[in-house]
XYZ file of C-alpha atoms in Angstrom:
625
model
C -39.989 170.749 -18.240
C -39.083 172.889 -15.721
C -35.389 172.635 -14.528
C -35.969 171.568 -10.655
C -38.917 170.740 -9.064
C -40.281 170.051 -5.186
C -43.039 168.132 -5.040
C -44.244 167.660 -0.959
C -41.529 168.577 0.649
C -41.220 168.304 4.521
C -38.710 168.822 7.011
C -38.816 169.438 11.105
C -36.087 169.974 13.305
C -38.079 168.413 16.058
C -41.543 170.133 16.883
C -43.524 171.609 14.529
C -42.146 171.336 10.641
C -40.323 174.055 8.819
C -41.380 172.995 5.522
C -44.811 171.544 5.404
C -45.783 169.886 2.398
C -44.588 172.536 0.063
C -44.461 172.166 -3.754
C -42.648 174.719 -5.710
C -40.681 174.610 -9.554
C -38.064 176.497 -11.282
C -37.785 177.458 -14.826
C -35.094 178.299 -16.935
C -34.574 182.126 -17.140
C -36.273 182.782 -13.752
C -34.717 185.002 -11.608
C -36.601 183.822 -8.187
C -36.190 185.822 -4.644
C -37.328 183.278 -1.656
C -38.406 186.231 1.009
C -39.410 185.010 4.648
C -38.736 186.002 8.090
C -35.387 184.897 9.846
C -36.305 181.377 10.773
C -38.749 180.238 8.504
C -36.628 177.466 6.502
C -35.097 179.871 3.467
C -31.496 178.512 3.995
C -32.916 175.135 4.710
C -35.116 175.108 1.345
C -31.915 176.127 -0.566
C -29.716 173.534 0.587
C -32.527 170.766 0.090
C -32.771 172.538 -4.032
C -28.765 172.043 -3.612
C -29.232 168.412 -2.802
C -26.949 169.420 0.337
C -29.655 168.197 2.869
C -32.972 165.475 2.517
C -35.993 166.241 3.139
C -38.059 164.183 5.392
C -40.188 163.389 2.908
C -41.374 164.399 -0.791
C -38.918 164.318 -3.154
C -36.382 166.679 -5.684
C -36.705 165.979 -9.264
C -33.985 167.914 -11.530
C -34.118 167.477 -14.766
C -31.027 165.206 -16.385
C -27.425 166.946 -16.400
C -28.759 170.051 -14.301
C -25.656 171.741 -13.062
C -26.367 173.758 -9.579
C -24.154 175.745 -7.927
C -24.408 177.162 -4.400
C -23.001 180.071 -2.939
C -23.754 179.631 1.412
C -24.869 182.198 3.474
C -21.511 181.753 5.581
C -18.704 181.640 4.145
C -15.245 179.159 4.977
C -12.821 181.264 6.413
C -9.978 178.957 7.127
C -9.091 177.955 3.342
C -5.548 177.348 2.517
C -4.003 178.175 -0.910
C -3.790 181.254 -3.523
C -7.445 182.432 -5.052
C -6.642 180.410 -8.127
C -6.767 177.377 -6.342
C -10.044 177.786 -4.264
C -11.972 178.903 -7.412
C -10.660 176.079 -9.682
C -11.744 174.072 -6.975
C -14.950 174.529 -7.692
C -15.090 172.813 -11.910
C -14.574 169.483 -10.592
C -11.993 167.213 -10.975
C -10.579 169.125 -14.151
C -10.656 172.113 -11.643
C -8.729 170.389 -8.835
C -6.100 169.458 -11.202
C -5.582 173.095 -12.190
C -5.254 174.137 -8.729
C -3.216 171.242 -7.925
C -0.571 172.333 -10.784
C -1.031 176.163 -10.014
C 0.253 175.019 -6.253
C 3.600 172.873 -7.858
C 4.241 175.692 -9.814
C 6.927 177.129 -8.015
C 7.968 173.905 -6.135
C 10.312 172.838 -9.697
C 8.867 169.314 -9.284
C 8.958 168.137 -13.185
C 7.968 164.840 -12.953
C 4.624 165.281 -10.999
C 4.036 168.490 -13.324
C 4.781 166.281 -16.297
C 2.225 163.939 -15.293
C -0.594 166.823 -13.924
C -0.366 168.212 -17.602
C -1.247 164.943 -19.293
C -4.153 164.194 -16.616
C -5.350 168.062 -17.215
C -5.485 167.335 -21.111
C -7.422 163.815 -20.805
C -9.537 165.939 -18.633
C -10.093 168.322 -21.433
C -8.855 170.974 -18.597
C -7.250 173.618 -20.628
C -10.786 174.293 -21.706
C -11.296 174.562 -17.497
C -8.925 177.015 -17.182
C -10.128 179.171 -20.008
C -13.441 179.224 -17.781
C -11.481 179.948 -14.484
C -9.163 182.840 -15.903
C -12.734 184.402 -17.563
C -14.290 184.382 -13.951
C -11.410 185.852 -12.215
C -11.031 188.163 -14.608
C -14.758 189.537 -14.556
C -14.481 189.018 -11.037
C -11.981 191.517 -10.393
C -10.073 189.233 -8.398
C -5.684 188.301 -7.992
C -5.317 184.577 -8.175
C -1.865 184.677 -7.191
C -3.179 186.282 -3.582
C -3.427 184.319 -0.433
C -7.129 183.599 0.367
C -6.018 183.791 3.855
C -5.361 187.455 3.436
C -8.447 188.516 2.052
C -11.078 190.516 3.552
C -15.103 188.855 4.546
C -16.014 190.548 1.388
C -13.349 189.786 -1.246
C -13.468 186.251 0.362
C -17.315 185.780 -0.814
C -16.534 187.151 -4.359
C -13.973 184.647 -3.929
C -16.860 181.562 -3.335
C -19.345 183.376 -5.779
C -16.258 182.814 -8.543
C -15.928 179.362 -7.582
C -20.011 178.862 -8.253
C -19.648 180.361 -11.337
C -16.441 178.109 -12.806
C -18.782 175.311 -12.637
C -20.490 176.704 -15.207
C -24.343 176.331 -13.790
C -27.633 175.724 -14.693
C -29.020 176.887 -12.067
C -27.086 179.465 -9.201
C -28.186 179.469 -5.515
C -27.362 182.604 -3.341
C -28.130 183.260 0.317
C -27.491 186.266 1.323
C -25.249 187.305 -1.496
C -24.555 190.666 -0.286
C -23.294 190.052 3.440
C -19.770 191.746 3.604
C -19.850 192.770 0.474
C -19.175 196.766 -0.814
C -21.566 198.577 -3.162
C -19.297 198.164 -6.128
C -19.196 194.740 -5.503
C -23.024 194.615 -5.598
C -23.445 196.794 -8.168
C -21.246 194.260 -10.660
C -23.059 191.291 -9.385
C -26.359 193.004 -10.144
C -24.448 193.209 -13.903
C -23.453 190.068 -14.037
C -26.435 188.188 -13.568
C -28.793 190.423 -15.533
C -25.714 190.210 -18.502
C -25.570 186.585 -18.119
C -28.987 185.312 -18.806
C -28.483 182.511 -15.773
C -31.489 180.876 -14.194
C -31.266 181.754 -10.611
C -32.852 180.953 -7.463
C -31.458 183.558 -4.265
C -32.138 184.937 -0.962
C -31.574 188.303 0.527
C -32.405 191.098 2.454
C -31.102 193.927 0.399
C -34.447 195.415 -1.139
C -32.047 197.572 -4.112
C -30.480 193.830 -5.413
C -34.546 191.993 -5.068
C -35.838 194.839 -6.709
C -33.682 195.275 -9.649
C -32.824 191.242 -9.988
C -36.398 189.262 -9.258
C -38.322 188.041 -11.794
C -40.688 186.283 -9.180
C -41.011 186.517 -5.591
C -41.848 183.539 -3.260
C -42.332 183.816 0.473
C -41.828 181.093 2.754
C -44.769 181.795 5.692
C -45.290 179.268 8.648
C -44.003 176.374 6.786
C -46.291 176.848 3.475
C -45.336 178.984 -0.017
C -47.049 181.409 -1.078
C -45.962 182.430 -5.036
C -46.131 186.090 -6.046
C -45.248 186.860 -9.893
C -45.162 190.335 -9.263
C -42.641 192.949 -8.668
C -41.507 194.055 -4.809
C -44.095 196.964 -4.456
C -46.790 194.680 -5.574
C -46.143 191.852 -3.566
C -45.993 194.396 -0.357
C -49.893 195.818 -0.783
C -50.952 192.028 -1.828
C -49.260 190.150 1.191
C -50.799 193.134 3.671
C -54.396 192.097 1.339
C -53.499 188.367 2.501
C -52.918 188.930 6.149
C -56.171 190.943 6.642
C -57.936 188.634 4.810
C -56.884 185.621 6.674
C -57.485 187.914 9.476
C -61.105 188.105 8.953
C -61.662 184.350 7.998
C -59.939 183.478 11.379
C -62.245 185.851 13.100
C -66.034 184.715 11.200
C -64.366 181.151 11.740
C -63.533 181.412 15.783
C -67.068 183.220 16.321
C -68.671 180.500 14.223
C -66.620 177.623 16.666
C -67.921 179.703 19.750
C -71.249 179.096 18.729
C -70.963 175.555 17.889
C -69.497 175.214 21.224
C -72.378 177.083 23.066
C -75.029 174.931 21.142
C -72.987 171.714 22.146
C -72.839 172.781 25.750
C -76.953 173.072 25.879
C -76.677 168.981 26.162
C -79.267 166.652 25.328
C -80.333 168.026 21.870
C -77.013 167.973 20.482
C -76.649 163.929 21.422
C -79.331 163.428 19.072
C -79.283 160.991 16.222
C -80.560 163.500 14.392
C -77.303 166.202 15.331
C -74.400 163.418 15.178
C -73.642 165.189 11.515
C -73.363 168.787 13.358
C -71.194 167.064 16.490
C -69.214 165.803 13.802
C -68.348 169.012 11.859
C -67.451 170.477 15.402
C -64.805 168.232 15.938
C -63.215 169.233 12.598
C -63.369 172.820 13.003
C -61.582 172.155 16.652
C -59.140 169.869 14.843
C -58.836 172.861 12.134
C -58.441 175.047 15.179
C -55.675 173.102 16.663
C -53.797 173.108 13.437
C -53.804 176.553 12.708
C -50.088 178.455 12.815
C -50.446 181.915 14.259
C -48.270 184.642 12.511
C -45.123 185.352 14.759
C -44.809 188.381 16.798
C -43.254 191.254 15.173
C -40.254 192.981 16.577
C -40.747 195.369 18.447
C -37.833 197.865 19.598
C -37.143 200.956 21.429
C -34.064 203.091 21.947
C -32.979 204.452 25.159
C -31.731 208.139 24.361
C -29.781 210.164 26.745
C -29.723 214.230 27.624
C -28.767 215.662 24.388
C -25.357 216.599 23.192
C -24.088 219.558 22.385
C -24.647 221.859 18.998
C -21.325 220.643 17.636
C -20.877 216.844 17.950
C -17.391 216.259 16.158
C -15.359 218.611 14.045
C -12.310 217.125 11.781
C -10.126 219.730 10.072
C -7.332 217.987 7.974
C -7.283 214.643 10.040
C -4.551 212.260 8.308
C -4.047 208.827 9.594
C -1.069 206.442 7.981
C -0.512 202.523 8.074
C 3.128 202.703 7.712
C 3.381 204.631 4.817
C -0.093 203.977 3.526
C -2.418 206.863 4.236
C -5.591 205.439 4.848
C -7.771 208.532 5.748
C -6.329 211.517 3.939
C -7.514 215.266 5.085
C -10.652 215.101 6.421
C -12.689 217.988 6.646
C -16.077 217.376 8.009
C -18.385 219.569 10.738
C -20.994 216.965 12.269
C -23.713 218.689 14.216
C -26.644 217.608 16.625
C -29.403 215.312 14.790
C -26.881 215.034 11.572
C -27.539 211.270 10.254
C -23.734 210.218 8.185
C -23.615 207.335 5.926
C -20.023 206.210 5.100
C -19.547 204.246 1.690
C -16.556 202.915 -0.219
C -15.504 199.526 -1.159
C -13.955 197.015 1.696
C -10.632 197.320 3.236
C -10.470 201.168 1.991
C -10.927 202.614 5.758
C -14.317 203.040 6.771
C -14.226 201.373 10.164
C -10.486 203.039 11.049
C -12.839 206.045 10.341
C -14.935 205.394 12.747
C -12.471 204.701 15.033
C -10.511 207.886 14.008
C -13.941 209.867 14.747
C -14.868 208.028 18.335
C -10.925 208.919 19.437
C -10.246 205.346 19.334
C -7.198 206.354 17.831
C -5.650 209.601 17.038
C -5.006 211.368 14.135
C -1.274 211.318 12.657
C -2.023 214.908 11.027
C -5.011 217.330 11.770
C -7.659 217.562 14.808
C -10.860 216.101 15.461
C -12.880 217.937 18.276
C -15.660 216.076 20.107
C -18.457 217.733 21.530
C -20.105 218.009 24.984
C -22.135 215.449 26.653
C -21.350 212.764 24.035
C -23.054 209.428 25.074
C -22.096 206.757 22.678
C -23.135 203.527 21.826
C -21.325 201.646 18.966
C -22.617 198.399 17.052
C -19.478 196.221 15.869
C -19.998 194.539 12.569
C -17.851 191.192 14.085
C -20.372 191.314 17.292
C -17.183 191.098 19.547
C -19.025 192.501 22.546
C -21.510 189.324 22.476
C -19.657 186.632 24.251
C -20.629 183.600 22.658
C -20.064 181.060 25.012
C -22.897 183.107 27.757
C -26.604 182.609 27.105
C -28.738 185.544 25.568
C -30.221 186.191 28.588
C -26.483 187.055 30.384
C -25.498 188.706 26.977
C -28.124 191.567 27.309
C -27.870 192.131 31.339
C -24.100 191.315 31.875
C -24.715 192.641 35.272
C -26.865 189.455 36.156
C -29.943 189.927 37.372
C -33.446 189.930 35.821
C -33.839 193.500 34.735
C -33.040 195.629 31.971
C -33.849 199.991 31.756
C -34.731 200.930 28.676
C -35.397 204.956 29.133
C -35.570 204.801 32.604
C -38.644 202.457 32.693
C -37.719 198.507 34.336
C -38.144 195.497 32.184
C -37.992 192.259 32.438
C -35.082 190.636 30.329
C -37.537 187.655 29.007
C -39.953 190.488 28.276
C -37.941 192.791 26.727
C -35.701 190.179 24.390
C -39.622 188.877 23.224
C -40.126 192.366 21.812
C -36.668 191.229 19.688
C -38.570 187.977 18.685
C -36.644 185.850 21.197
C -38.718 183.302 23.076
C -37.864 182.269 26.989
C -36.139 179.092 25.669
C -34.112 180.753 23.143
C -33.419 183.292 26.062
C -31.695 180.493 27.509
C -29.712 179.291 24.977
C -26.046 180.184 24.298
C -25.214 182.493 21.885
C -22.934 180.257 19.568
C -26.092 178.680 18.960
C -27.665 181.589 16.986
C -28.321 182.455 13.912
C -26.687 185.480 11.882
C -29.929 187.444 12.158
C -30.514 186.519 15.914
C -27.156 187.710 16.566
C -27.898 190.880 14.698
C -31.302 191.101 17.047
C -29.342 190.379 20.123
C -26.991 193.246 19.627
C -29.618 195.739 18.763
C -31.425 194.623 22.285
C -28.322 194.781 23.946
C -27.049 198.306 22.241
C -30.754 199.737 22.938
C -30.386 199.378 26.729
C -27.432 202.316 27.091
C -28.620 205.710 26.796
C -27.361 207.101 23.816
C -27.549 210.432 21.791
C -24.807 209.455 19.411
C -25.108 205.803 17.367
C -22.832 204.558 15.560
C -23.767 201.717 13.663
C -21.305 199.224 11.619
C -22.896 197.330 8.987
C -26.111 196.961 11.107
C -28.310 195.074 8.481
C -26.155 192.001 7.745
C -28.514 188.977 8.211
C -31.582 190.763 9.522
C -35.231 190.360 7.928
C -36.502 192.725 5.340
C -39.468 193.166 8.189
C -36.914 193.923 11.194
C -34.915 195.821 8.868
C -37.856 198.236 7.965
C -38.660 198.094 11.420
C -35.297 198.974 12.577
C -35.704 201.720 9.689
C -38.642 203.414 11.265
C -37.226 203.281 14.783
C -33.576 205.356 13.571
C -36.558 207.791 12.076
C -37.419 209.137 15.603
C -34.139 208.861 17.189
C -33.445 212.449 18.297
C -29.253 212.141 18.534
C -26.940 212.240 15.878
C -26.609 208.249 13.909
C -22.919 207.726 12.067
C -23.548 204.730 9.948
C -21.149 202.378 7.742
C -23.952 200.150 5.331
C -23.617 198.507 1.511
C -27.366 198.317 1.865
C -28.414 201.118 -0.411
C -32.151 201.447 0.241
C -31.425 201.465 3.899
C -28.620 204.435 3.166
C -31.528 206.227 1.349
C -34.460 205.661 4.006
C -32.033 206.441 7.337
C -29.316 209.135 6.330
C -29.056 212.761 5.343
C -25.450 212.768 3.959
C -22.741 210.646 3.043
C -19.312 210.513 3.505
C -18.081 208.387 0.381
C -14.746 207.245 -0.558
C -13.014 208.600 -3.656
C -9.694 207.198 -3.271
C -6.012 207.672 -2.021
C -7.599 208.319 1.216
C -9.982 210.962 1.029
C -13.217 211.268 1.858
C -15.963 213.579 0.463
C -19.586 214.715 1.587
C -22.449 214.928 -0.089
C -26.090 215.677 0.605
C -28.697 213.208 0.614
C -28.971 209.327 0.314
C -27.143 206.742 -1.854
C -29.655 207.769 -4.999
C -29.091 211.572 -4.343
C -25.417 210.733 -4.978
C -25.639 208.633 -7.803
C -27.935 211.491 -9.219
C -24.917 214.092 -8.204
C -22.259 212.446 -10.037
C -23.976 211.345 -13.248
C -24.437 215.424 -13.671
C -20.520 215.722 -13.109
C -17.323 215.091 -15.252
C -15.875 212.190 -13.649
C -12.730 214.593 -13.184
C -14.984 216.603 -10.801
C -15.884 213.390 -8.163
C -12.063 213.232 -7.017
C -10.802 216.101 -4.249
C -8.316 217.869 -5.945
C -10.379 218.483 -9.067
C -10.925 222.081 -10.153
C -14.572 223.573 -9.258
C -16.872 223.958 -12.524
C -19.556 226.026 -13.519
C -22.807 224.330 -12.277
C -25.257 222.613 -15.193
C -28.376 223.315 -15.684
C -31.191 221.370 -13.773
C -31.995 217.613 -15.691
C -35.501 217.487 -17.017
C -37.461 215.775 -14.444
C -40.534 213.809 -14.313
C -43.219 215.799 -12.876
C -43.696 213.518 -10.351
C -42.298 213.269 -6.606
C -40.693 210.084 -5.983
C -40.945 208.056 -2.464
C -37.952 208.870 -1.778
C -38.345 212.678 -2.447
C -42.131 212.017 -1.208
C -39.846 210.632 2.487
C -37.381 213.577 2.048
C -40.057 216.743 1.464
C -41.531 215.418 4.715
C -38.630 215.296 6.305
C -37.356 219.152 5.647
C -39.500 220.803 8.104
C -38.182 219.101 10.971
C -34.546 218.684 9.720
C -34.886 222.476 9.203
C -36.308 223.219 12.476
C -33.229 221.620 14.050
C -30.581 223.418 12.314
C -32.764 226.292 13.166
C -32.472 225.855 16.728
C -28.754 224.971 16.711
C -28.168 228.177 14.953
C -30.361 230.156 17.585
C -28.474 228.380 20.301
C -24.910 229.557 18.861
C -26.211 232.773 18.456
C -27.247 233.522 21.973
C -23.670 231.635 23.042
C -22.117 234.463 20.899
C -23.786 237.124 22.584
C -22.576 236.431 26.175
C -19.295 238.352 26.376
C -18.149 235.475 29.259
C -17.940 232.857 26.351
C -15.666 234.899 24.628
C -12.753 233.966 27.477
C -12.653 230.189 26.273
C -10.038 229.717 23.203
C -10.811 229.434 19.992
C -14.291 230.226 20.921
C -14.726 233.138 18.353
C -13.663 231.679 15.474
C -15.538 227.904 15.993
C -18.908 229.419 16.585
C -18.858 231.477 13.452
C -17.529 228.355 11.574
C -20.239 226.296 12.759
C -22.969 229.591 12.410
C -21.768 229.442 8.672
C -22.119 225.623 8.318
C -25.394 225.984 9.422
C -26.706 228.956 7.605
C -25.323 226.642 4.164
C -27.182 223.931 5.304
C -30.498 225.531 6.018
C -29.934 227.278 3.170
C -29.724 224.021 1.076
C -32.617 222.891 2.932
C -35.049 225.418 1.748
C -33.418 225.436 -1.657
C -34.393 221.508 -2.095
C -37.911 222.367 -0.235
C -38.939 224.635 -2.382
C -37.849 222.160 -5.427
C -39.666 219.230 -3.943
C -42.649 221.469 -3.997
C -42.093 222.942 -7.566
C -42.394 218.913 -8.681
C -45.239 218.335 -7.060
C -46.875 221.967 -8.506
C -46.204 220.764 -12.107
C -47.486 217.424 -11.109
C -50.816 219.152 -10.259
C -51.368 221.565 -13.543
């Protein structure tokens, strides 16, 4: 029997239903991903498997005892009390007397203590707290710290602990990886493949669905569609659906044309004889009528201004200090024209003060940082503090008022251009505390993509979007001729969008490295773990890992990348050579010695570039023998 079950579910907001009629079980051991655009009823299916909200009709059949837990895709933020008590919160009334007690603790009140400790052991509770101190220790969390204190992403490890005291059955997750660092991923990935639990979870980060799904269902104009296949698979046979469907649509609207035209002739078709053909005319127009169209995909474009200069920003030994906390610590780091910068570490370790430090939002304590000519910036705030919530979407993207946007020069109508970011004219209208997570995220990409730009800087851009907008948004950073500075725990976006990261090894410092988040993970598992951290002595470099003969999709992405990347540097290099060559430059300070810095950087990094060219190739050689 499988552990839950919906059996014709449906449920409308008003208007057309969300969920129509859908039928759908879970088994123990399954490891199920529920994919779908933003909008189509994934957080609404969850909380109806929760038992959170009803459906208007079908019913929910669990099998007896189930235990489900359910970890929301937003998080409480105003929760008062220590992390003990908000996790023990979460095994029930055992739990809530543990976190009652851990709150008297230091209050010296003996007589309600005395009494909590005798309720806690009819309660069998000690056995509770056994649980709760296993969690938080896996967890990697401090009960004794204030929940109030934490950051968005400690706070969610926080409610994914409190799911997992209860000891479930069955563990929902939407969105699991909103706010949350890589090493915080990467152990959740560990825990639930170590753990054996049945579990039932959306998200849009592609690295966690493929390494945790067992089965993949997709939620598609209120009907499921099940896919027991991996991620790759499920891509080529949804795009097998779609044109299928395609085609029936098409035979089946040229075969209603017809019907129509023969209908239209009069007389014959009133016969006795033709009632049965009048008949099956009406149901394909009642088919017709019932038919759900796919929704528009997004479609976006960014406006890019006159290009900067060769040298974008330049930090040599930039320190900044929180008291006596040094949160960036001796940053060395050239960033040129077209360069595309991932930053990584876990939360609260500096990234954003980074790119703050970087912008000149604030100033170094220690060290320079040198910004280039020309610099046109646009920067996308992970709390969406330039959306005013209160203001409709429409005033939100053309805070001047009026009815028109520029995007590269060209007018547009605002109800135009926010349908090419899926909004419709009534949603247009609406204010933004209204919207989802992902329409938010939508909203500020339309709203960032108006300003000429040829520097973006982009914090934690893929929280809440689609996998489709995401891929979309993907493609779109592809052809974006500036330079793109980007903070993201989404790992396959990280490999798809940057060429180097900047990744946090501790105390402070920062250190670059070439490539995406794979090409990293790839760098350090060939080092000593002495070697990751800055002060480490250089060693001698190993030989080259057996590969598979074999370019990846990722190499297959990179090799066809190179030329162009090269081409770039190329020019850049030809630029500051020509600079170098007129004697008038020579009269500006410091002029001499920056140019051959940057000449040098360059030369490394084309360098590089044809080194890991000519390696690609060499793969795909052997490949060919």
């Amino acid at each position: 029997m499988a552990l839950l079950s919906l059996h014709n579910i449906s449920i409308a907001f008003g208007g057309t239903p969300l969920l129509d009629n859908i039928s759908f079980e879970i088994n123990k051991g399954q490891r199920i991903c529920i994919l779908g655009r933003n909008g189509t009823g994934k957080s609404t299916m969850m909380k109806i498997i929760a038992g959170i909200n009803a459906p208007d009709s079908g019913e929910v059949i669990k099998e007896t005892g189930t235990r489900i837990a359910y970890l929301p895709q937003e998080i409480p933020e105003n929760v008062a009390g220590t992390v003990y008590q908000t996790v023990a919160g979460g095994a029930g009334p055992a739990g809530e007397l543990l976190a009652e007690l851990n709150s008297l603790q230091s209050s010296g009140e003996r007589e309600k203590t005395t009494q909590l400790h005798q309720s806690i052991s009819e309660a069998d509770g000690w056995q509770v707290q056994n649980v709760i101190e296993r969690v938080l220790s896996l967890s990697g969390l401090d009960g004794h710290a204030e929940y109030s204190s934490l950051s968005g992403g400690i706070k969610r490890r926080v409610f994914l602990a409190r799911a997992l005291v209860k000891e479930p059955d069955l563990l929902l997750l939407d969105e699991p990886t909103n706010h949350l660092d890589i090493e915080s991923i990467s152990w959740l990935e560990s825990f639930i493949l170590s753990s054996g639990i049945t579990l039932c979870f959306v998200t849009h980060d592609r690295k966690l669905l493929k390494r945790l799904a067992t089965r993949i269902v997709e939620l598609d104009r209120g009907i499921i569609f099940d896919w027991s296949c991996d991620y790759a698979t499920f891509l080529e046979r949804k795009q097998a659906l779609l044109d299928a469907e395609e085609k029936a649509w098409e035979l089946f609207d040229k075969k209603l044309s017809q019907e129509e035209i023969w209908l239209r002739k009069g007389i014959k078709a009133r016969r006795t004889r033709n009632e049965g053909r009048v008949r099956a005319l009406k149901r394909m127009r009642h088919e017709r009528s019932l038919r759900r169209q796919r929704s528009a995909t997004a479609s976006m474009e960014i406006s890019e201004a006159q290009r900067s200069g060769v040298k974008v920003l330049d930090a040599r030994q930039a320190s900044f200090y929180y008291g006596n906390r040094a949160i960036i610590r001796d940053l060395n780091i050239t960033i040129s024209r077209g360069d595309r910068i991932g930053i990584i570490g876990p939360n609260g370790c500096g990234k954003t003060t980074l790119l703050n430090l970087l912008l000149g939002n604030i100033s170094p304590d220690q060290g320079t940082i040198e910004r280039g000519t020309n610099l046109q910036t646009v920067y996308f705030d992970q709390h969406r503090a330039v959306l005013d919530p209160q203001k409709t979407v429409w005033e939100n993207v053309a805070p001047g008022g009026g009815d028109t946007v520029f995007v590269n020069n060209s007018p547009r109508h605002v109800i135009s251009y926010l349908r090419d970011f899926l909004f419709t004219s009534d949603r247009a209208n609406s204010p933004v505390k209204q919207l989802s997570g992902g329409e938010r995220n939508r909203l500020m990409l339309a709203r960032m993509f108006t300003t000429p730009s040829n520097l973006l800087v982009l914090d934690e851009p893929t929280n809440d979007l689609d996998t489709e907008t995401l891929e979309l948004l993907e493609d779109l950073l592809g052809s974006y001729s500036g330079t793109i500075l980007v903070v993201s725990h989404d790992r396959e976006f990280l490999n798809n969008v940057v060429t180097s990261l900047l990744a946090y090894e501790g105390d402070g410092f920062f250190k670059e490295f070439i490539g995406g988040y794979d090409d990293l993970q790839e760098q350090l598992a060939t080092q000593k773990p002495a070697e990751t951290f800055k002060k480490a002595k250089p060693q001698k470099e190993s030989p080259p890992s057996q590969r598979k003969q074999k370019r990846t999709f990722r190499e297959e992405q990179e090799f066809k990348a190179l030329p162009g990347q090269i081409e770039n540097w190329e020019n850049q290099l030809n630029e500051i050579t020509s600079s170098m060559a007129d004697p008038q430059n020579y009269k500006k300070a410091g002029f001499a010695a920056d140019s051959a810095r940057l000449s040098k950087e360059l030369q490394e990094k084309i360098e590089a570039a044809y080194k890991r060219w000519e390696e690609l190739e060499e793969i795909e050689k052997a490949n060919n023998k």
